[in-house]
PDB file of C-alpha atoms in Angstrom:
ATOM      1  CA  MET A   1       6.092 -13.337  -6.978  1.00  0.00           C
ATOM      2  CA  TRP A   2       3.062 -11.167  -6.127  1.00  0.00           C
ATOM      3  CA  CYS A   3      -0.319 -11.388  -7.859  1.00  0.00           C
ATOM      4  CA  VAL A   4      -2.986  -9.008  -7.524  1.00  0.00           C
ATOM      5  CA  VAL A   5      -6.746  -9.594  -7.775  1.00  0.00           C
ATOM      6  CA  TYR A   6      -9.188  -6.718  -8.196  1.00  0.00           C
ATOM      7  CA  ALA A   7     -12.214  -7.900  -6.138  1.00  0.00           C
ATOM      8  CA  GLY A   8     -14.126  -4.687  -5.930  1.00  0.00           C
ATOM      9  CA  GLU A   9     -13.986  -2.064  -3.178  1.00  0.00           C
ATOM     10  CA  GLY A  10     -15.160  -3.111   0.215  1.00  0.00           C
ATOM     11  CA  ARG A  11     -14.925  -6.846  -0.795  1.00  0.00           C
ATOM     12  CA  GLU A  12     -11.245  -7.283   0.252  1.00  0.00           C
ATOM     13  CA  GLN A  13     -11.643  -9.107   3.580  1.00  0.00           C
ATOM     14  CA  LYS A  14     -14.295 -11.537   2.054  1.00  0.00           C
ATOM     15  CA  THR A  15     -12.132 -12.089  -0.918  1.00  0.00           C
ATOM     16  CA  GLU A  16      -9.083 -12.829   1.242  1.00  0.00           C
ATOM     17  CA  GLU A  17     -11.004 -15.436   3.016  1.00  0.00           C
ATOM     18  CA  PHE A  18     -12.369 -16.840  -0.174  1.00  0.00           C
ATOM     19  CA  ILE A  19      -8.739 -17.037  -1.664  1.00  0.00           C
ATOM     20  CA  ARG A  20      -7.370 -18.734   1.501  1.00  0.00           C
ATOM     21  CA  ALA A  21      -9.972 -21.221   1.573  1.00  0.00           C
ATOM     22  CA  ARG A  22      -9.603 -22.161  -2.224  1.00  0.00           C
ATOM     23  CA  LEU A  23      -5.913 -22.207  -2.575  1.00  0.00           C
ATOM     24  CA  PRO A  24      -3.647 -24.621  -1.004  1.00  0.00           C
ATOM     25  CA  GLY A  25      -0.957 -23.178   1.248  1.00  0.00           C
ATOM     26  CA  ALA A  26       1.735 -24.057  -1.252  1.00  0.00           C
ATOM     27  CA  ALA A  27       0.038 -21.971  -4.041  1.00  0.00           C
ATOM     28  CA  CYS A  28      -0.495 -18.938  -1.808  1.00  0.00           C
ATOM     29  CA  SER A  29       1.909 -18.241   1.027  1.00  0.00           C
ATOM     30  CA  ARG A  30       0.293 -14.826   1.948  1.00  0.00           C
ATOM     31  CA  CYS A  31      -2.752 -13.019   1.069  1.00  0.00           C
ATOM     32  CA  PHE A  32      -3.769  -9.504   2.200  1.00  0.00           C
ATOM     33  CA  HIS A  33      -4.659  -6.028   1.013  1.00  0.00           C
ATOM     34  CA  LEU A  34      -2.649  -2.913   1.667  1.00  0.00           C
ATOM     35  CA  VAL A  35      -3.131  -0.690   4.611  1.00  0.00           C
ATOM     36  CA  GLN A  36      -1.304   2.433   4.999  1.00  0.00           C
ATOM     37  CA  ARG A  37      -0.973   4.554   8.169  1.00  0.00           C
ATOM     38  CA  PHE A  38      -1.071   8.275   7.916  1.00  0.00           C
ATOM     39  CA  ALA A  39      -1.101  11.171  10.362  1.00  0.00           C
ATOM     40  CA  ARG A  40      -3.764  14.089  10.437  1.00  0.00           C
ATOM     41  CA  ARG A  41      -4.483  16.827  12.633  1.00  0.00           C
ATOM     42  CA  LYS A  42      -7.799  16.687  14.411  1.00  0.00           C
ATOM     43  CA  GLN A  43      -8.966  19.346  16.921  1.00  0.00           C
ATOM     44  CA  GLY A  44      -5.403  20.560  17.470  1.00  0.00           C
ATOM     45  CA  ARG A  45      -3.655  17.084  17.971  1.00  0.00           C
ATOM     46  CA  VAL A  46      -2.101  14.700  15.613  1.00  0.00           C
ATOM     47  CA  VAL A  47      -3.740  11.460  15.211  1.00  0.00           C
ATOM     48  CA  GLU A  48      -2.516   8.304  13.347  1.00  0.00           C
ATOM     49  CA  MET A  49      -5.176   6.844  11.016  1.00  0.00           C
ATOM     50  CA  ALA A  50      -5.488   3.846   8.484  1.00  0.00           C
ATOM     51  CA  ARG A  51      -6.936   3.371   5.090  1.00  0.00           C
ATOM     52  CA  ASP A  52      -6.747   0.808   2.348  1.00  0.00           C
ATOM     53  CA  CYS A  53      -3.735   1.780   0.166  1.00  0.00           C
ATOM     54  CA  PHE A  54      -5.397   0.351  -3.055  1.00  0.00           C
ATOM     55  CA  PRO A  55      -9.188  -0.047  -2.356  1.00  0.00           C
ATOM     56  CA  GLY A  56     -10.528  -3.322  -3.982  1.00  0.00           C
ATOM     57  CA  TYR A  57      -7.278  -4.744  -4.494  1.00  0.00           C
ATOM     58  CA  VAL A  58      -6.165  -7.962  -2.739  1.00  0.00           C
ATOM     59  CA  PHE A  59      -2.334  -9.187  -2.932  1.00  0.00           C
ATOM     60  CA  LEU A  60      -1.081 -12.778  -2.995  1.00  0.00           C
ATOM     61  CA  GLU A  61       2.335 -14.011  -2.759  1.00  0.00           C
ATOM     62  CA  THR A  62       3.016 -17.134  -4.741  1.00  0.00           C
ATOM     63  CA  LYS A  63       5.392 -19.195  -6.563  1.00  0.00           C
ATOM     64  CA  GLU A  64       2.728 -20.569  -8.863  1.00  0.00           C
ATOM     65  CA  PRO A  65       0.935 -17.759 -10.419  1.00  0.00           C
ATOM     66  CA  GLU A  66      -0.393 -20.042 -13.109  1.00  0.00           C
ATOM     67  CA  THR A  67      -2.124 -22.355 -10.536  1.00  0.00           C
ATOM     68  CA  VAL A  68      -3.601 -19.326  -8.569  1.00  0.00           C
ATOM     69  CA  GLN A  69      -5.135 -17.989 -11.956  1.00  0.00           C
ATOM     70  CA  LYS A  70      -6.386 -21.493 -12.866  1.00  0.00           C
ATOM     71  CA  ALA A  71      -7.883 -22.356  -9.453  1.00  0.00           C
ATOM     72  CA  LEU A  72      -9.597 -18.733  -8.877  1.00  0.00           C
ATOM     73  CA  LYS A  73     -11.034 -18.781 -12.544  1.00  0.00           C
ATOM     74  CA  ASN A  74     -12.309 -22.505 -11.793  1.00  0.00           C
ATOM     75  CA  THR A  75     -14.469 -21.619  -8.849  1.00  0.00           C
ATOM     76  CA  GLY A  76     -17.861 -21.836 -10.662  1.00  0.00           C
ATOM     77  CA  THR A  77     -19.027 -18.448  -9.656  1.00  0.00           C
ATOM     78  CA  SER A  78     -18.955 -15.266 -11.374  1.00  0.00           C
ATOM     79  CA  LEU A  79     -19.519 -13.362  -8.142  1.00  0.00           C
ATOM     80  CA  LEU A  80     -15.801 -12.519  -7.714  1.00  0.00           C
ATOM     81  CA  PHE A  81     -14.047 -13.102 -10.821  1.00  0.00           C
ATOM     82  CA  SER A  82     -16.001 -12.459 -14.227  1.00  0.00           C
ATOM     83  CA  ASP A  83     -13.345 -11.754 -16.784  1.00  0.00           C
ATOM     84  CA  SER A  84     -10.118 -13.197 -17.931  1.00  0.00           C
ATOM     85  CA  SER A  85      -7.794 -10.527 -16.548  1.00  0.00           C
ATOM     86  CA  PHE A  86      -8.881 -10.679 -12.761  1.00  0.00           C
ATOM     87  CA  VAL A  87      -5.284 -11.754 -11.537  1.00  0.00           C
ATOM     88  CA  ALA A  88      -2.292 -10.009 -12.701  1.00  0.00           C
ATOM     89  CA  SER A  89       1.257 -10.487 -11.742  1.00  0.00           C
ATOM     90  CA  LEU A  90       3.363  -7.260 -10.580  1.00  0.00           C
ATOM     91  CA  ASP A  91       6.570  -6.792 -12.130  1.00  0.00           C
ATOM     92  CA  ARG A  92       9.709  -7.187 -10.374  1.00  0.00           C
ATOM     93  CA  GLU A  93       9.988  -3.277  -9.735  1.00  0.00           C
ATOM     94  CA  GLU A  94       6.694  -2.995  -8.145  1.00  0.00           C
ATOM     95  CA  GLU A  95       6.966  -6.243  -6.157  1.00  0.00           C
ATOM     96  CA  ALA A  96      10.351  -5.087  -4.710  1.00  0.00           C
ATOM     97  CA  LEU A  97       9.161  -1.633  -3.830  1.00  0.00           C
ATOM     98  CA  LEU A  98       5.894  -2.913  -2.195  1.00  0.00           C
ATOM     99  CA  ALA A  99       7.908  -5.690  -0.293  1.00  0.00           C
ATOM    100  CA  MET A 100      10.284  -2.922   1.005  1.00  0.00           C
ATOM    101  CA  LEU A 101       7.397  -0.975   2.253  1.00  0.00           C
ATOM    102  CA  CYS A 102       4.975  -3.298   4.021  1.00  0.00           C
ATOM    103  CA  ASP A 103       5.172  -5.605   6.703  1.00  0.00           C
ATOM    104  CA  LYS A 104       4.311  -9.204   6.568  1.00  0.00           C
ATOM    105  CA  ASP A 105       0.654  -8.444   7.365  1.00  0.00           C
ATOM    106  CA  GLY A 106       0.491  -5.854   4.372  1.00  0.00           C
ATOM    107  CA  GLU A 107       0.728  -2.573   6.463  1.00  0.00           C
ATOM    108  CA  ILE A 108       2.637   0.312   5.429  1.00  0.00           C
ATOM    109  CA  GLY A 109       3.685   1.987   8.508  1.00  0.00           C
ATOM    110  CA  LEU A 110       4.054   5.735   9.389  1.00  0.00           C
ATOM    111  CA  SER A 111       7.270   7.592   8.662  1.00  0.00           C
ATOM    112  CA  VAL A 112       9.092  10.030  10.855  1.00  0.00           C
ATOM    113  CA  ALA A 113      10.112  13.304   8.901  1.00  0.00           C
ATOM    114  CA  ARG A 114      12.118  16.308   9.883  1.00  0.00           C
ATOM    115  CA  MET A 115      11.546  19.598   7.909  1.00  0.00           C
ATOM    116  CA  SER A 116      14.101  22.095   7.032  1.00  0.00           C
ATOM    117  CA  VAL A 117      14.436  25.127   4.747  1.00  0.00           C
ATOM    118  CA  ASP A 118      17.085  25.448   2.129  1.00  0.00           C
ATOM    119  CA  GLY A 119      19.064  28.555   2.959  1.00  0.00           C
ATOM    120  CA  GLU A 120      19.540  29.627  -0.636  1.00  0.00           C
ATOM    121  CA  SER A 121      16.141  28.875  -2.344  1.00  0.00           C
ATOM    122  CA  GLY A 122      14.066  29.109   0.734  1.00  0.00           C
ATOM    123  CA  ARG A 123      12.362  25.900  -0.197  1.00  0.00           C
ATOM    124  CA  LYS A 124      11.122  23.507   2.416  1.00  0.00           C
ATOM    125  CA  GLU A 125      12.841  20.113   2.290  1.00  0.00           C
ATOM    126  CA  ALA A 126      11.953  16.847   3.971  1.00  0.00           C
ATOM    127  CA  GLU A 127      14.503  14.508   5.749  1.00  0.00           C
ATOM    128  CA  PHE A 128      12.883  11.044   6.349  1.00  0.00           C
ATOM    129  CA  LEU A 129      14.330   9.604   9.475  1.00  0.00           C
ATOM    130  CA  SER A 130      12.516   6.253   9.963  1.00  0.00           C
ATOM    131  CA  GLY A 131       9.829   4.300   8.458  1.00  0.00           C
ATOM    132  CA  PRO A 132       9.161   3.300   4.783  1.00  0.00           C
ATOM    133  CA  LEU A 133       9.806   6.782   3.347  1.00  0.00           C
ATOM    134  CA  SER A 134      13.473   6.537   4.758  1.00  0.00           C
ATOM    135  CA  LYS A 135      13.913   3.413   2.578  1.00  0.00           C
ATOM    136  CA  VAL A 136      12.649   5.178  -0.595  1.00  0.00           C
ATOM    137  CA  ALA A 137      13.731   8.868  -0.075  1.00  0.00           C
ATOM    138  CA  ASP A 138      15.154   8.804  -3.446  1.00  0.00           C
ATOM    139  CA  LYS A 139      11.809   8.084  -5.037  1.00  0.00           C
ATOM    140  CA  VAL A 140      10.131  11.034  -3.445  1.00  0.00           C
ATOM    141  CA  VAL A 141       8.875  13.555  -6.115  1.00  0.00           C
ATOM    142  CA  SER A 142       6.609  15.716  -3.971  1.00  0.00           C
ATOM    143  CA  VAL A 143       5.919  16.523  -0.330  1.00  0.00           C
ATOM    144  CA  ASP A 144       2.737  17.936   1.146  1.00  0.00           C
ATOM    145  CA  PHE A 145       3.747  19.066   4.621  1.00  0.00           C
ATOM    146  CA  HIS A 146       0.351  20.180   5.627  1.00  0.00           C
ATOM    147  CA  LYS A 147      -1.285  17.001   4.792  1.00  0.00           C
ATOM    148  CA  ARG A 148       1.727  14.982   5.847  1.00  0.00           C
ATOM    149  CA  PHE A 149       2.222  12.781   2.772  1.00  0.00           C
ATOM    150  CA  ALA A 150       5.031  12.131   0.101  1.00  0.00           C
ATOM    151  CA  ARG A 151       4.249  11.199  -3.363  1.00  0.00           C
ATOM    152  CA  LEU A 152       6.638   8.512  -4.847  1.00  0.00           C
ATOM    153  CA  GLU A 153       7.648   8.738  -8.558  1.00  0.00           C
ATOM    154  CA  GLY A 154       5.671   6.328 -10.882  1.00  0.00           C
ATOM    155  CA  CYS A 155       2.351   4.794 -10.579  1.00  0.00           C
ATOM    156  CA  LEU A 156       1.462   1.157  -9.587  1.00  0.00           C
ATOM    157  CA  LEU A 157      -1.447  -1.135 -10.867  1.00  0.00           C
ATOM    158  CA  GLU A 158      -1.203  -0.427 -14.577  1.00  0.00           C
ATOM    159  CA  GLY A 159      -0.121   3.350 -14.112  1.00  0.00           C
ATOM    160  CA  LYS A 160      -3.578   4.223 -12.474  1.00  0.00           C
ATOM    161  CA  THR A 161      -2.484   4.732  -8.828  1.00  0.00           C
ATOM    162  CA  PRO A 162       0.333   7.142  -7.522  1.00  0.00           C
ATOM    163  CA  LEU A 163       1.719   5.968  -4.348  1.00  0.00           C
ATOM    164  CA  LYS A 164       1.389   8.439  -1.452  1.00  0.00           C
ATOM    165  CA  LEU A 165       2.952   7.490   1.925  1.00  0.00           C
ATOM    166  CA  GLY A 166       2.155   9.321   5.240  1.00  0.00           C
ATOM    167  CA  PHE A 167       4.542  10.632   7.959  1.00  0.00           C
ATOM    168  CA  CYS A 168       4.506  12.674  10.991  1.00  0.00           C
ATOM    169  CA  PHE A 169       7.242  15.296  12.252  1.00  0.00           C
ATOM    170  CA  GLU A 170       9.967  14.321  14.544  1.00  0.00           C
ATOM    171  CA  GLY A 171       8.811  14.971  18.025  1.00  0.00           C
ATOM    172  CA  GLU A 172       5.104  14.637  17.291  1.00  0.00           C
ATOM    173  CA  GLU A 173       3.394  11.806  19.381  1.00  0.00           C
ATOM    174  CA  PRO A 174       0.566  10.650  17.153  1.00  0.00           C
ATOM    175  CA  GLY A 175      -2.453   9.400  19.185  1.00  0.00           C
ATOM    176  CA  GLY A 176      -4.465   6.431  17.772  1.00  0.00           C
ATOM    177  CA  ASP A 177      -7.939   6.967  15.991  1.00  0.00           C
ATOM    178  CA  ARG A 178      -8.171   3.433  14.796  1.00  0.00           C
TER     179      ARG A 178
END
C-alpha cells in the first residue's frame, strides 16, 4: 500500500530523511517524492529536464499504514505534521497507476511519441512508442504537441492534481539539462 504525506513544497528531501530515520524498515519499504522527466525546446534544441511531479508530497510504500501514521504523529514535533490528516492512503487505482508509471526511485521517465494526422478529420494524433505513456495510452485525454505533454484522465491527490506526462518525438535526441 502506498501512503502520501504532505510536507510542504521544498521540504520533500528533508521529510524523506526524517521518515527513513523515524520508521523501521519493515514499516516503510520505500520513501520518495515523484520526479518526472519532460522535454522542452531551448535555443533550437530539445533538452530533457526534471521537476517534482507533486511538489510538497512524499510517498511511502508500506504494508502497515496504521503504524506509519502512529509513528509519524508521535514524533513530538509539530514542524512537519500539525494536523490529523497528514498521512493518507492512495486508493488501489491511484497506486496501480503510479506504480506502473514510475521506477523504484520514484522517477517518471520521458516517453517517445510519433505524431500523425488523421486523413479524414485532419486532427493530429499521437502514438506513444515507449516509456510511461505507452503503458497508459488509453487514459490520455489531451496532448499538447508544442509543449510535449499528454494529460491523463482523472486527477490524483483528492482530485486536485491532473497528471501530465512528458514525451519527445521519435528521432529526437534530447540533451540533458539536469
